[in-house]
Short mmCIF file of C-alpha atoms and ligand atoms in Angstrom, two decimals:
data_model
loop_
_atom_site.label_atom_id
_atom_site.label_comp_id
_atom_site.label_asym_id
_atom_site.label_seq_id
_atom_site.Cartn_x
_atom_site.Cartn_y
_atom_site.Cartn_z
CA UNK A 1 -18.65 -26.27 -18.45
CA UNK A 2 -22.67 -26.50 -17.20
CA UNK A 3 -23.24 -25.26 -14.23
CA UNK A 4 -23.18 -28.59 -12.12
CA UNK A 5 -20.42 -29.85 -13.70
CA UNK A 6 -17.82 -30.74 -11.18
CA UNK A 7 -14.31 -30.12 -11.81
CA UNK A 8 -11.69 -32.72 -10.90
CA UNK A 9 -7.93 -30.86 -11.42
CA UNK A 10 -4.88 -33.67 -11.43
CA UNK A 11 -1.58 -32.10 -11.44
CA UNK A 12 1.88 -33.61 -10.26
CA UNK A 13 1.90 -31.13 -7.44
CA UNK A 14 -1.26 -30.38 -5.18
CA UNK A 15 -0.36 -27.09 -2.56
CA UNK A 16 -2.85 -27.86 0.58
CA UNK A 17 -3.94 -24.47 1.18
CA UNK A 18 -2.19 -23.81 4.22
CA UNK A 19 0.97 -24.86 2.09
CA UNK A 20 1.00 -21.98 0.22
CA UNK A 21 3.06 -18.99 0.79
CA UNK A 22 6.90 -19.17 1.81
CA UNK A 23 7.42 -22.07 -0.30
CA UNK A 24 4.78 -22.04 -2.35
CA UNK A 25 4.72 -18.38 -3.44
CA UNK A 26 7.71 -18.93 -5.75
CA UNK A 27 5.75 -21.51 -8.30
CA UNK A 28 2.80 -20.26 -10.25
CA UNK A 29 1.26 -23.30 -11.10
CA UNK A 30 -0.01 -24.31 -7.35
CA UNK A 31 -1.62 -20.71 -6.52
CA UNK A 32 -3.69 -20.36 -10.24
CA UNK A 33 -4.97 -23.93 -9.75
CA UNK A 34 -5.97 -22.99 -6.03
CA UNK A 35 -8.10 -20.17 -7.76
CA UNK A 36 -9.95 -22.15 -10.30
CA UNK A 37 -11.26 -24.98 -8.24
CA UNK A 38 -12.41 -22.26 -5.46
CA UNK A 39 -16.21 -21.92 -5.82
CA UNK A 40 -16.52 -24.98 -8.33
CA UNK A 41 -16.51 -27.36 -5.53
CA UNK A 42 -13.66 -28.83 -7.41
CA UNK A 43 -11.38 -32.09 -6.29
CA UNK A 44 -7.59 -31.71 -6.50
CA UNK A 45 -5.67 -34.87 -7.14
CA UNK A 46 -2.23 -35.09 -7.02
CA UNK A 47 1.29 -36.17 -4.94
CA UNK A 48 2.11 -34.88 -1.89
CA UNK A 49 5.88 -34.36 -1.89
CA UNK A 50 6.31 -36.68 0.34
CA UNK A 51 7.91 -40.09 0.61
CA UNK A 52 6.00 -42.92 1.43
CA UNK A 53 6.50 -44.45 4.83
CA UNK A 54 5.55 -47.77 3.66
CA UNK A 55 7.75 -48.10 0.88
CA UNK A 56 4.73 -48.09 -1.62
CA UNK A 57 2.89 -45.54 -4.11
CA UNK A 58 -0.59 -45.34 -2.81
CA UNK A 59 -3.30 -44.34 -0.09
CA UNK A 60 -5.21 -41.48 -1.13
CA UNK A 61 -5.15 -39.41 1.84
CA UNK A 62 -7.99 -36.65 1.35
CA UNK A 63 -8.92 -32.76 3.14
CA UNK A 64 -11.59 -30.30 2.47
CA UNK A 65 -10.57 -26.82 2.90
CA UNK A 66 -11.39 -23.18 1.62
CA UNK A 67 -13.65 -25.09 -0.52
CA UNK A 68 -11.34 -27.30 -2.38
CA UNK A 69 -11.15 -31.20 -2.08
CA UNK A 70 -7.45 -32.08 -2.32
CA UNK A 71 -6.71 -35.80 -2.71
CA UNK A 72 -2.80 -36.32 -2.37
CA UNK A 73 -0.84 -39.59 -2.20
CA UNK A 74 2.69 -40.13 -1.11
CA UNK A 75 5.37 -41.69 -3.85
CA UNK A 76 7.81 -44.34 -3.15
CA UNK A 77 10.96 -44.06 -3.17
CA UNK A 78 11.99 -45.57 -6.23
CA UNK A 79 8.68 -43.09 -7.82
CA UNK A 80 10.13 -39.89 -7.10
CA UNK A 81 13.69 -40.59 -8.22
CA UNK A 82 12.46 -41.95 -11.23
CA UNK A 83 9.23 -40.32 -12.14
CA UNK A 84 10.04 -36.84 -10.79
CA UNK A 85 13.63 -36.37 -10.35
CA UNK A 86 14.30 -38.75 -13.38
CA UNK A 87 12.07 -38.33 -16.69
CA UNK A 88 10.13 -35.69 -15.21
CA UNK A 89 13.28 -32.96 -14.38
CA UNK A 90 16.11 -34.33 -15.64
CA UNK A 91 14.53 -35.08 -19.16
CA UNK A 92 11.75 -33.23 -20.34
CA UNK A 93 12.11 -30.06 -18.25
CA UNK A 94 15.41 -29.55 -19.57
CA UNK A 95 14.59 -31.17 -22.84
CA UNK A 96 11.34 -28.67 -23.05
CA UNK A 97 13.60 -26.04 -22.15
CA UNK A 98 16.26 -25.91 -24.91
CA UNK A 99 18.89 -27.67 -22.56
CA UNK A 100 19.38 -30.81 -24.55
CA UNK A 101 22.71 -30.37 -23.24
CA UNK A 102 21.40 -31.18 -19.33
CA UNK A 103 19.23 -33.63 -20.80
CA UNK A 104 19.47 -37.55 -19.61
CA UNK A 105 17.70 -40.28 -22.03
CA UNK A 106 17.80 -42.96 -19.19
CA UNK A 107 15.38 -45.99 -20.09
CA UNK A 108 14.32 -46.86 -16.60
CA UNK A 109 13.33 -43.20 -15.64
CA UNK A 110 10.99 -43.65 -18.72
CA UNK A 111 9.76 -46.79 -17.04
CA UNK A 112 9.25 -45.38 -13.83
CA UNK A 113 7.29 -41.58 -15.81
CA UNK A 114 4.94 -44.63 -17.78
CA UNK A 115 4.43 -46.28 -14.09
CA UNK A 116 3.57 -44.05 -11.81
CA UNK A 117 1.03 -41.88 -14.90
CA UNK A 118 -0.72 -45.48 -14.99
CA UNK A 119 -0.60 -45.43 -10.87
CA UNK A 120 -2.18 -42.06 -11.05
CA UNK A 121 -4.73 -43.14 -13.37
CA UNK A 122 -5.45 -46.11 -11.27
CA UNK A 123 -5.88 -44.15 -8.50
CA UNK A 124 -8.09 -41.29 -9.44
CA UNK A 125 -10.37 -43.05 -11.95
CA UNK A 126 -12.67 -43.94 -9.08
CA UNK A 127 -13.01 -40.72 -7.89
CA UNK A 128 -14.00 -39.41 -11.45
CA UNK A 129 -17.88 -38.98 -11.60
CA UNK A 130 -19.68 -39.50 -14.92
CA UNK A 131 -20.51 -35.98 -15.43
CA UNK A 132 -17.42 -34.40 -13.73
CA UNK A 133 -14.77 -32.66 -16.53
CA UNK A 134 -11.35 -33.47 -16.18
CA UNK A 135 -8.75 -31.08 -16.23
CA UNK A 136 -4.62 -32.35 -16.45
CA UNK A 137 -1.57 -30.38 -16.14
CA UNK A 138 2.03 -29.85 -16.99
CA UNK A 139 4.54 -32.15 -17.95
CA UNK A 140 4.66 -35.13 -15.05
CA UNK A 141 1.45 -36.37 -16.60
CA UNK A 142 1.63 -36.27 -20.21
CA UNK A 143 0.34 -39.45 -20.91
CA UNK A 144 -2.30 -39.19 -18.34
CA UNK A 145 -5.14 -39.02 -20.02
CA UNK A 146 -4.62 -41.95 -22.69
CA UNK A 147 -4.27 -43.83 -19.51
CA UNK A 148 -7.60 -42.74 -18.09
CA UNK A 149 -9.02 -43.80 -21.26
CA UNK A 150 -7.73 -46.94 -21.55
CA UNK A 151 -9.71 -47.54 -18.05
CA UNK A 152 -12.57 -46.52 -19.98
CA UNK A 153 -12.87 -43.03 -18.61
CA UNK A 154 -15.50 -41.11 -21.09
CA UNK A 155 -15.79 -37.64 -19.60
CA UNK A 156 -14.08 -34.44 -21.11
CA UNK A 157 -10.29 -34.67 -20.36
CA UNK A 158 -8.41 -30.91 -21.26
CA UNK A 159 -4.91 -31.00 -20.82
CA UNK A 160 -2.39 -27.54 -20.12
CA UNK A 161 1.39 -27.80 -20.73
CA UNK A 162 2.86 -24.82 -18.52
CA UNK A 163 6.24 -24.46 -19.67
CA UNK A 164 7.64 -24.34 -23.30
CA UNK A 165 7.25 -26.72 -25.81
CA UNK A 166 10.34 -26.93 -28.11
CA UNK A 167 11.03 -26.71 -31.86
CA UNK A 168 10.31 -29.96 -33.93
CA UNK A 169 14.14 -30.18 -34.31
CA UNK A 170 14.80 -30.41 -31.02
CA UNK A 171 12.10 -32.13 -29.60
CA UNK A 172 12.67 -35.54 -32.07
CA UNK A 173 16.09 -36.13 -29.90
CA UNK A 174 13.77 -37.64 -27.31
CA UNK A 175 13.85 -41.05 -27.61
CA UNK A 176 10.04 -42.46 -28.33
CA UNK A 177 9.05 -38.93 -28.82
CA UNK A 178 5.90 -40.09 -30.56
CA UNK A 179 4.66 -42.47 -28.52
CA UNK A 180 4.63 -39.34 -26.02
CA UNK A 181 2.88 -37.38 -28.38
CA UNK A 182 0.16 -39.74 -29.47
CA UNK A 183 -0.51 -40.33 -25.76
CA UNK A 184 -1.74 -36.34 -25.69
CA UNK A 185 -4.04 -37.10 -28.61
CA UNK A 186 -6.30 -38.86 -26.87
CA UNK A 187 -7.46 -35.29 -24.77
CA UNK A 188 -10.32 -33.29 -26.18
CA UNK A 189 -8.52 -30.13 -25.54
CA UNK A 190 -4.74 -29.32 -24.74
CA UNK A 191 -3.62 -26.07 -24.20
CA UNK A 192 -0.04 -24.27 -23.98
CA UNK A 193 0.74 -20.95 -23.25
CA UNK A 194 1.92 -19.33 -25.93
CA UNK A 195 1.02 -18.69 -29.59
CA UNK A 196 4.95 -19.86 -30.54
CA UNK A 197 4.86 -23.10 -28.30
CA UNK A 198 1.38 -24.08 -29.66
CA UNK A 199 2.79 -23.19 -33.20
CA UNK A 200 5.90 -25.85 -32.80
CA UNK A 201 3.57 -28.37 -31.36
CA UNK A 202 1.17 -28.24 -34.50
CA UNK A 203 4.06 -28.26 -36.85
CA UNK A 204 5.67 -31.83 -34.97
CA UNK A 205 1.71 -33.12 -35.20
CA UNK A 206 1.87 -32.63 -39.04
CA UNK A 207 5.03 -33.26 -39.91
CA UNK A 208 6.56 -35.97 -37.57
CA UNK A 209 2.69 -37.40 -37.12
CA UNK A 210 1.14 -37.22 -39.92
CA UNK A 211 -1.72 -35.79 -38.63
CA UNK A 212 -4.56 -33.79 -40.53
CA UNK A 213 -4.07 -30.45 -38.78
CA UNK A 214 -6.10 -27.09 -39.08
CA UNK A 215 -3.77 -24.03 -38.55
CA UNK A 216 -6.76 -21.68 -37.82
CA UNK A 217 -9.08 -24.00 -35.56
CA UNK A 218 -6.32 -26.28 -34.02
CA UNK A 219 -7.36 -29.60 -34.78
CA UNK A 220 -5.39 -32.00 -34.91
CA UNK A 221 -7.22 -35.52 -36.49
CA UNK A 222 -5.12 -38.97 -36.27
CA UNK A 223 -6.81 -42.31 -36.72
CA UNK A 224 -10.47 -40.79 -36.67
CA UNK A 225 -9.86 -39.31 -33.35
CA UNK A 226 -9.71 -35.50 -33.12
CA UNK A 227 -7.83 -32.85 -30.53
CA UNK A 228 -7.84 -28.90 -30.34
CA UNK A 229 -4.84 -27.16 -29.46
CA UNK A 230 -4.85 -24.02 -28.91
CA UNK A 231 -2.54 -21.02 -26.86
CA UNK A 232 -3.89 -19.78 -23.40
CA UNK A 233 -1.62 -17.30 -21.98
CA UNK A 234 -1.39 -17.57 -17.63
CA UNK A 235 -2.09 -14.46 -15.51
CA UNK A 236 -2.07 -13.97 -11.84
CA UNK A 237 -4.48 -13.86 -9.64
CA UNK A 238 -5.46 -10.21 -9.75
CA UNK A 239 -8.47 -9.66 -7.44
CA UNK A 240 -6.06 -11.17 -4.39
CA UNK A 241 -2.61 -10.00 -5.77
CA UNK A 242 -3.27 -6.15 -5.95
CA UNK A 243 -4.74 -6.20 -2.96
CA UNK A 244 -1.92 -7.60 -0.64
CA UNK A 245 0.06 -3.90 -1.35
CA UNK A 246 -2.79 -2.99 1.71
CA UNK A 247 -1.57 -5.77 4.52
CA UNK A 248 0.63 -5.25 6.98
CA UNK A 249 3.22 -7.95 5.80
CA UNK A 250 3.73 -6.44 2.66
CA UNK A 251 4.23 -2.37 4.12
CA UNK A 252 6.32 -4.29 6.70
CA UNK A 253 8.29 -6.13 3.62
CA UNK A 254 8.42 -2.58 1.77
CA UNK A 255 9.79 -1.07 4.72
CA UNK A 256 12.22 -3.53 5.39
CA UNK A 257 14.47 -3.32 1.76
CA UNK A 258 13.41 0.60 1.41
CA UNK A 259 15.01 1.56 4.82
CA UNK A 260 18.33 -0.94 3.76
CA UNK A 261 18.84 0.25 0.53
CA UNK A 262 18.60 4.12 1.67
CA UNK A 263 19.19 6.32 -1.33
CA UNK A 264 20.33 3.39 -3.94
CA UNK A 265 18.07 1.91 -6.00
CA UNK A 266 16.80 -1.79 -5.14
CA UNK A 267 16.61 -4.06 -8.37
CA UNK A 268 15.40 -7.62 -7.91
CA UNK A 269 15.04 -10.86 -9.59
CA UNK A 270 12.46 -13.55 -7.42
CA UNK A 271 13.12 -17.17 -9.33
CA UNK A 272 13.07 -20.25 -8.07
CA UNK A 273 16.71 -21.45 -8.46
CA UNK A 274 16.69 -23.30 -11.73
CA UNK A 275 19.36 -23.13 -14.90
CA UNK A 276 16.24 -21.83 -16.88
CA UNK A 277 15.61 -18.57 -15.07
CA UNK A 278 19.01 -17.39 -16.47
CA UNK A 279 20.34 -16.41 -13.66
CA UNK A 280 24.04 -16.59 -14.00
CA UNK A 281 23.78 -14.98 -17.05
CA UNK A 282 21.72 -11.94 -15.29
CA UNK A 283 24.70 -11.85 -12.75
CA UNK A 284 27.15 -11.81 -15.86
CA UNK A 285 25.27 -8.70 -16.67
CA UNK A 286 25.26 -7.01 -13.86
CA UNK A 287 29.01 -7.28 -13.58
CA UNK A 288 29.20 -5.81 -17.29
CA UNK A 289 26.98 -3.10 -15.98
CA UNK A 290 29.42 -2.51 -12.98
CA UNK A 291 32.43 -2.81 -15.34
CA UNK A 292 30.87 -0.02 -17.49
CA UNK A 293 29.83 2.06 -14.69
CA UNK A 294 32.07 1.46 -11.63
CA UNK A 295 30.68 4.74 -10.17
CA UNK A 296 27.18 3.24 -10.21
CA UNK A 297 28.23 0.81 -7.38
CA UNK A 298 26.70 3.21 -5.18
CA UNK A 299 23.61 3.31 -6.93
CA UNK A 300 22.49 0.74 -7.45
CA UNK A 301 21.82 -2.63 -5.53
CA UNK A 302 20.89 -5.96 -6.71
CA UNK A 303 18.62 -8.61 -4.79
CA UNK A 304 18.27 -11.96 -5.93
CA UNK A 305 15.65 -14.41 -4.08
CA UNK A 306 16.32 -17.68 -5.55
CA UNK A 307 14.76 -20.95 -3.32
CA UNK A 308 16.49 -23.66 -3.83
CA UNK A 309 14.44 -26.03 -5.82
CA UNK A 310 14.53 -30.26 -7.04
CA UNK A 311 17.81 -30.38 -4.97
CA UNK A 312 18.56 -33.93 -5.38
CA UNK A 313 18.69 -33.29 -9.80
CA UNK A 314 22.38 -32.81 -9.81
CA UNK A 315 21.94 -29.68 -12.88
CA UNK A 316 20.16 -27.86 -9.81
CA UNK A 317 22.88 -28.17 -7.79
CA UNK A 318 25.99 -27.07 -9.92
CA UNK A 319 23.48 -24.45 -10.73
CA UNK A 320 23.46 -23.43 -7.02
CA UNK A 321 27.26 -23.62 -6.69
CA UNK A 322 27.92 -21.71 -9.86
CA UNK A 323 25.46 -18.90 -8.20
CA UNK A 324 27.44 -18.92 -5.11
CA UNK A 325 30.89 -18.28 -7.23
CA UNK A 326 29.77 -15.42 -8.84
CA UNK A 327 27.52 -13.29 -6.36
CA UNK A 328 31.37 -13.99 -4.15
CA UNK A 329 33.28 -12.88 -7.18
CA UNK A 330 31.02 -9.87 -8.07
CA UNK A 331 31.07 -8.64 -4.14
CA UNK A 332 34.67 -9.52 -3.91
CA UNK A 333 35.10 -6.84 -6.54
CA UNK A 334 32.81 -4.45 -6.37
CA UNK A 335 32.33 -3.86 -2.35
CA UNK A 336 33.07 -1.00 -0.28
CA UNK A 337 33.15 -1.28 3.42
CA UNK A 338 29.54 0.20 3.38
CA UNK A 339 28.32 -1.14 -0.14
CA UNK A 340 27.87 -4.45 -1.13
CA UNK A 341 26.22 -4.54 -4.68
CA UNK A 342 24.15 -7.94 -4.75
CA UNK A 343 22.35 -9.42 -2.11
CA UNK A 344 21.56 -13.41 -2.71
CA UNK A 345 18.88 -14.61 -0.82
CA UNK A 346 18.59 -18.66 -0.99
CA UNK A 347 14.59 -18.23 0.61
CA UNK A 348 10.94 -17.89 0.14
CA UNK A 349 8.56 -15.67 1.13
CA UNK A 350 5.04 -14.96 1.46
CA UNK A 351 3.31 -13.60 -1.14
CA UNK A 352 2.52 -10.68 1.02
CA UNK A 353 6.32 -9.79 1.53
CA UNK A 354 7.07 -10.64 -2.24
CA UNK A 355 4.46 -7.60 -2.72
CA UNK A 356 6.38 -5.31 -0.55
CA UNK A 357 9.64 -6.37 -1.89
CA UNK A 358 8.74 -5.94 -5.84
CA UNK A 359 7.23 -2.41 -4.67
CA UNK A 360 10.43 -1.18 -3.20
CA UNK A 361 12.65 -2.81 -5.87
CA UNK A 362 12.56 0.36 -8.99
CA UNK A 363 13.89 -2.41 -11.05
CA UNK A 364 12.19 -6.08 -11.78
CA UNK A 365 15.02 -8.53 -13.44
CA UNK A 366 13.24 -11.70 -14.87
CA UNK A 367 15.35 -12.97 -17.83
CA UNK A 368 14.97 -16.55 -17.80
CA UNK A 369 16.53 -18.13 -21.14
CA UNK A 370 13.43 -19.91 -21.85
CA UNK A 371 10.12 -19.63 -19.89
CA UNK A 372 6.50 -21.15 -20.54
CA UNK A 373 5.03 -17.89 -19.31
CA UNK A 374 6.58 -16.16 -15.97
CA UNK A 375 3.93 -14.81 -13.24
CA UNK A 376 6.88 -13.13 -11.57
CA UNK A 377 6.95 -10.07 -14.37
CA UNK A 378 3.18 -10.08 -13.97
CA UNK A 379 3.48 -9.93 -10.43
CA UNK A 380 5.93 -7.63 -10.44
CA UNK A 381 4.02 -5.13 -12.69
CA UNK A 382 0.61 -5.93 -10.28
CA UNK A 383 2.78 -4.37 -6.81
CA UNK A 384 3.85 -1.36 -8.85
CA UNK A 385 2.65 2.20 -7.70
CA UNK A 386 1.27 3.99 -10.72
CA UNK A 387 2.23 7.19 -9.16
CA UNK A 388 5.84 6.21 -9.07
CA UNK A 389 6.14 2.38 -10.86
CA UNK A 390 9.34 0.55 -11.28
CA UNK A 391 10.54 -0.67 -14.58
CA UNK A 392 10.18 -4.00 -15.69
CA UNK A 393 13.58 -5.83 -17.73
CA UNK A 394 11.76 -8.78 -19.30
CA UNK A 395 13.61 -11.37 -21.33
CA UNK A 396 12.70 -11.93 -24.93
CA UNK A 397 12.28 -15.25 -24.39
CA UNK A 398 9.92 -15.57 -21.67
CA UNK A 399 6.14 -16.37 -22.73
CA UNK A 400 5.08 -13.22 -21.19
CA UNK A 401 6.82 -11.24 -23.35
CA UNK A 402 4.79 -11.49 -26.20
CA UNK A 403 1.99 -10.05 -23.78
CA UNK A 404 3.75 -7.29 -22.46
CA UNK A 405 5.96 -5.69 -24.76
CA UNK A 406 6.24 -2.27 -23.23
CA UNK A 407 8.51 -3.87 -20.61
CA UNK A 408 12.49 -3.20 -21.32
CA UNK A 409 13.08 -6.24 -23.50
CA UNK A 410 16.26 -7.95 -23.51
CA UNK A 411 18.38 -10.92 -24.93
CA UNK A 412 19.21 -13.02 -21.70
CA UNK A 413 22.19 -14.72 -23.24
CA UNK A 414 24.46 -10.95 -23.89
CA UNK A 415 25.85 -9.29 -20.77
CA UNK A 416 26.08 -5.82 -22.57
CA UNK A 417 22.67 -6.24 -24.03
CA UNK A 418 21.70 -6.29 -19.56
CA UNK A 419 23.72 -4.26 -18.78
CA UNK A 420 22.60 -1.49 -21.52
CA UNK A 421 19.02 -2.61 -20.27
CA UNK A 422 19.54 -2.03 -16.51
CA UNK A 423 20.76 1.47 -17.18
CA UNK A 424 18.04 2.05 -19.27
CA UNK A 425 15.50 1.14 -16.38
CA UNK A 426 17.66 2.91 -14.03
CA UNK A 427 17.88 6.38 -15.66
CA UNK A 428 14.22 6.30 -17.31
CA UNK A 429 12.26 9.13 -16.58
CA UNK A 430 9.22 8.95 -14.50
CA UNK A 431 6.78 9.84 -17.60
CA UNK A 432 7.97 7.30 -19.47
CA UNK A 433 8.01 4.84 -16.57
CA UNK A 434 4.20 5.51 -16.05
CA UNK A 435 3.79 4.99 -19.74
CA UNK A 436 4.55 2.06 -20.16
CA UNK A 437 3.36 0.58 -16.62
CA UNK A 438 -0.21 1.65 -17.98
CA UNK A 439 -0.11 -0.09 -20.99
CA UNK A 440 1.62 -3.12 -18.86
CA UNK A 441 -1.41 -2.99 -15.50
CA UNK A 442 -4.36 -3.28 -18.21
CA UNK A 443 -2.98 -6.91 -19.68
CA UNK A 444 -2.07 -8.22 -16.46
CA UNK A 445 -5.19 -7.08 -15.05
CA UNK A 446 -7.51 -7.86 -17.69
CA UNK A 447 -5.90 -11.20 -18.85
CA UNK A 448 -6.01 -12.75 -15.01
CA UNK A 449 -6.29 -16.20 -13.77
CA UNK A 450 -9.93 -16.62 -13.69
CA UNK A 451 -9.86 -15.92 -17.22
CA UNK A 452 -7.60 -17.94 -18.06
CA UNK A 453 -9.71 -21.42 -16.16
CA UNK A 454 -12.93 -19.87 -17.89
CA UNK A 455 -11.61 -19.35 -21.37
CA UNK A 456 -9.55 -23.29 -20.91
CA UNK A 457 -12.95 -24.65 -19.29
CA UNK A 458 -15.77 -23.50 -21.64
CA UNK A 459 -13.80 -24.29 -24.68
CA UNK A 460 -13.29 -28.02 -23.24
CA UNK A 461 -16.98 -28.10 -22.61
CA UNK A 462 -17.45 -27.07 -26.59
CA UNK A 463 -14.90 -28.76 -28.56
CA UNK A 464 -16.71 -31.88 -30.42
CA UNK A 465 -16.04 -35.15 -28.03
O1 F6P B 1 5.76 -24.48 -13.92
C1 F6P B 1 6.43 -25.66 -13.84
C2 F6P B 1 6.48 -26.25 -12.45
O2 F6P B 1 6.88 -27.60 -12.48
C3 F6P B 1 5.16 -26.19 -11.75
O3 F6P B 1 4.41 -27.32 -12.04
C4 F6P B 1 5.55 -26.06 -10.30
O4 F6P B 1 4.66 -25.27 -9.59
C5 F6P B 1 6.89 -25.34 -10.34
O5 F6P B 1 7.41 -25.58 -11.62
C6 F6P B 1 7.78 -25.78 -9.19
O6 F6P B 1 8.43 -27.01 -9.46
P1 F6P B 1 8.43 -28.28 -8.51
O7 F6P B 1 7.01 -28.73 -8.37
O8 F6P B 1 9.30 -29.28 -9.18
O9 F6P B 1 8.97 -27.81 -7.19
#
C-alpha cells in the first residue's frame, strides 16, 4: 500500500470504539479491524446494529475517533431479518460451518443478502477516493465487490473470509453457489485463514469453475480476469493484549475467580454462544471426565462465559436451551453442598477482565467443531504467566490449530477423547507446561494482528490489477 494511500475497511459489523469491550470483547473480527485502520487514517464503513427508525436502509451517519472514521448506517427491518439473520446466519454461517443440517435455502433471504450488498455498494461508492484501497470482509458481503465494480469502482478491492470455507462437496448444496463464487472473482486479492480453507476454495474454482488456477501462486484466471487467493492466518493484537495482565481490571478479574475457586483448579471456555464453538459437546466431556473421575469433583471447576449471540436465529436459541439442560444436569449430579463443578456465565466482559480470568483459569477449553481461526486460544496463551502458564486444550479443528500445535489437541466430537485431554492438562507437570507455552507465546506473538493487515495490504497493493 504507498504511503498516502488511504484505507477504506467495509465489514458487516463496524464496533465504534467506545463499543468495544463487554460486548465486543467476545468477537475478534471488530477489535483486529480497530487495529489496522489506527494510524492509516482509515474510514470504516459498515451497519450499525441497529434498526432503522424510519423504516428504511440508509443515512450514513459518520464519527471520528481514536483516529478512525467510522461510517455506519442503520438496516430496516425487513434488511436484518433477511440479510443478516436470514442468508447471512442461517445459511452460509452454518453452511460454511459444516452444519448443512441447520442450514435454510430460503429464496427471499437470498433476495434480501443480493439487496442490501448492492445498498452497501450504493452507499459507500461515494465515499471511495480514486487512490484509496479497498479492503472487504467476511461473509455478509461476499458479493460486495462485483457490486462496487459494476458502479465502476477501479481501485484495489482485497477481500478476507474469516471463518471456514467448506469442502467442494459440501459447499455445491448451496443453491446458485456459483453465481456466489464468480461474484468474489472480481477482487484483486481474497484471503482466508487457513492453508486447508484456501486449499478447498481453489479446488471448487477449478473444478466446479473451470477456472485456470495456479496451486503455488494462487491465481485463479476466469474470462481474462485474474484473482490471488491466498491463506493469512489472524493473530491478536499483541502490543495491547499482553499488556492488560498490568491494569487494575484484570488483577481485580484474577483475584476475583482465584479467591472463588480456592485450592481447585479453574478451567474455562470464553465463546460466544454459537452451535459452532462445540460447546455441548465440551460439556459432554466434562461429564465423561467426572464419570471417570468422580473424586476429581473437588478439583477441578469448570467456567463457561458464553454471550448470547444472533438471538432472534432460532439454531442460537435451542443452542442456548440445550446449554441450560446440561450445565443443570451436570450440577444436579455432580454437586456437593460446597462444590458445584461448572459455572455458566451467559455475559461479556472487558477485555481487561477476560485477561485476568484466562490467567487464573490453569486450563483454556476452546473446542469449537469448526472454526475459521479462534483468537480466544491465542488470547488465552497471550495472559499466561511463563513462570507458571496454564495449558491450552485446542480442538483439531479450529484454524489455529495448525499454528499452534504444542497445545493439547483434541477431537471435539468424542467425550473420552476431552475428557482424557482435560486430565492431561490437569496433571501436566510444570516443565512440560512451560514447554510448550514457549513454543506457543513466540507464534502468537510474532504472527500478531498488525502483521496480519501488513502482509493482506502490501500483497493487495502488488498483485497485477
Ligand atoms: O467471525 C465471524 C463473525 O461474524 C464476525 O464478523 C463477528 O465479529 C463475530 O462473528 C460476531 O458475530 P455477529 O456480528 O453476528 O454478532
Amino acid at each position: 500500500m504507498s504511503a498516502d494511500a488511504r484505507l477504506v475497511v467495509i465489514s458487516n459489523r463496524v464496533a465504534v470504539p467506545k463499543a468495544r469491550g463487554a460486548a465486543g470483547a467476545q468477537g475478534g473480527l471488530a477489535g483486529a479491524l480497530h487495529s489496522a485502520l489506527k494510524n492509516r487514517q482509515g474510514l470504516w464503513f459498515g451497519w450499525s446494529g441497529k434498526q432503522s427508525e424510519s423504516g428504511r436502509t440508509g443515512n450514513i451517519s459518520t464519527q471520528t475517533s481514536d483516529d478512525v472514521t467510522t461510517a455506519t448506517i442503520d438496516l430496516s427491518e425487513r434488511d436484518i431479518e433477511e440479510y443478516y439473520n436470514g442468508y447471512a446466519n442461517s445459511t452460509l454461517w452454518p453452511l460454511f460451518h459444516y452444519r448443512l443440517d441447520l442450514a435454510k435455502f430460503e429464496r427471499e433471504t437470498g433476495k434480501g443478502y443480493e439487496r442490501v450488498n448492492e445498498r452497501f455498494a450504493e452507499l459507500v461508492a461515494p465515499l471511495i477516493e480514486p487512490d484509496d484501497v479497498v479492503w472487504v470482509h467476511d461473509y455478509h458481503l461476499v458479493p460486495l465487490g462485483e457490486r462496487l465494480r459494476s458502479r465502476g469502482c477501479k481501485n484495489r478491492i482485497g477481500f478476507f473470509l474469516h471463518i471456514p470455507w467448506p469442502a467442494t462437496r459440501l459447499f455445491v448444496s448451496l443453491p446458485y453457489h456459483e453465481r456466489l463464487v464468480r461474484t468474489m472473482l472480481h477482487y484483486d486479492l481474497v484471503g482466508f485463514q487457513t492453508q486447508e480453507w484456501l486449499d478447498s476454495f481453489l479446488h471448487y474454482c477449478r473444478e466446479e469453475l473451470g477456472a485456470d488456477v495456479d496451486e503455488e501462486s494462487g491465481s485463479v484466471t476466469l474470462d481474462g480476469r485474474t484473482t490471488i487467493a491466498r491463506a493469512y492466518p489472524i493473530g491478536i493484537d499483541w502490543e495491547h493484549f499482553s499488556k492488560l495482565g498490568e491494569k487494575g481490571e484484570a488483577r481485580q478479574a484474577q483475584q476475583r475467580l482465584m479467591s472463588s475457586t480456592r485450592r481447585r483448579t479453574a478451567m474455562i471456555g470464553v465463546d460466544r454462544l454459537d452451535y459452532s464453538k462445540g460447546l455441548p459437546e465440551r460439556l459432554d466431556g466434562i461429564s465423561r471426565f467426572f464419570d471417570k473421575h468422580p473424586e476429581r469433583v473437588r478439583d477441578l471447576v469448570f467456567v463457561q462465559i458464553a454471550p448470547p449471540s444472533r438471538e432472534d436465529v432460532e439454531s442460537y436459541q435451542v443452542i442456548r436451551a440445550t446449554l441450560e439442560q446440561k450445565t443443570g444436569q451436570i450440577n444436579g449430579a455432580r454437586s456437593e453442598v460446597d462444590v458445584v463443578p461448572v459455572r455458566y456465565v451467559n455475559r461479556g466482559y472487558t477485555h481487561e477482565e477476560l485477561f485476568g480470568f484466562f490467567r487464573a483459569a490453569k486450563i483454556g477449553l476452546v473446542t469449537p467443531l469448526r472454526d475459521g481461526m479462534n483468537l480466544v486460544a491465542k488470547e488465552y496463551i497471550a495472559a499466561q504467566d511463563p513462570e507458571d502458564p496454564g495449558v491450552l486444550i485446542l480442538s483439531q479443528f479450529a484454524g489455529a490449530a495448525a499454528q499452534l500445535p504444542d497445545a493439547v489437541m483434541v477431537n471435539p466430537h468424542s467425550p473420552d477423547d476431552l475428557a482424557h485431554a482435560i486430565r492431561v492438562a490437569l496433571d501436566m507437570p510444570l516443565e512440560e507446561r512451560k514447554e510448550r507455552h514457549e513454543k506457543l507465546i513466540g507464534t502468537v506473538r510474532d504472527d500478531n494482528v498488525q502483521n496480519w493487515t501488513e502482509t493482506f495490504l502490501r500483497d493487495l497493493d502488488n498483485v497485477p490489477h
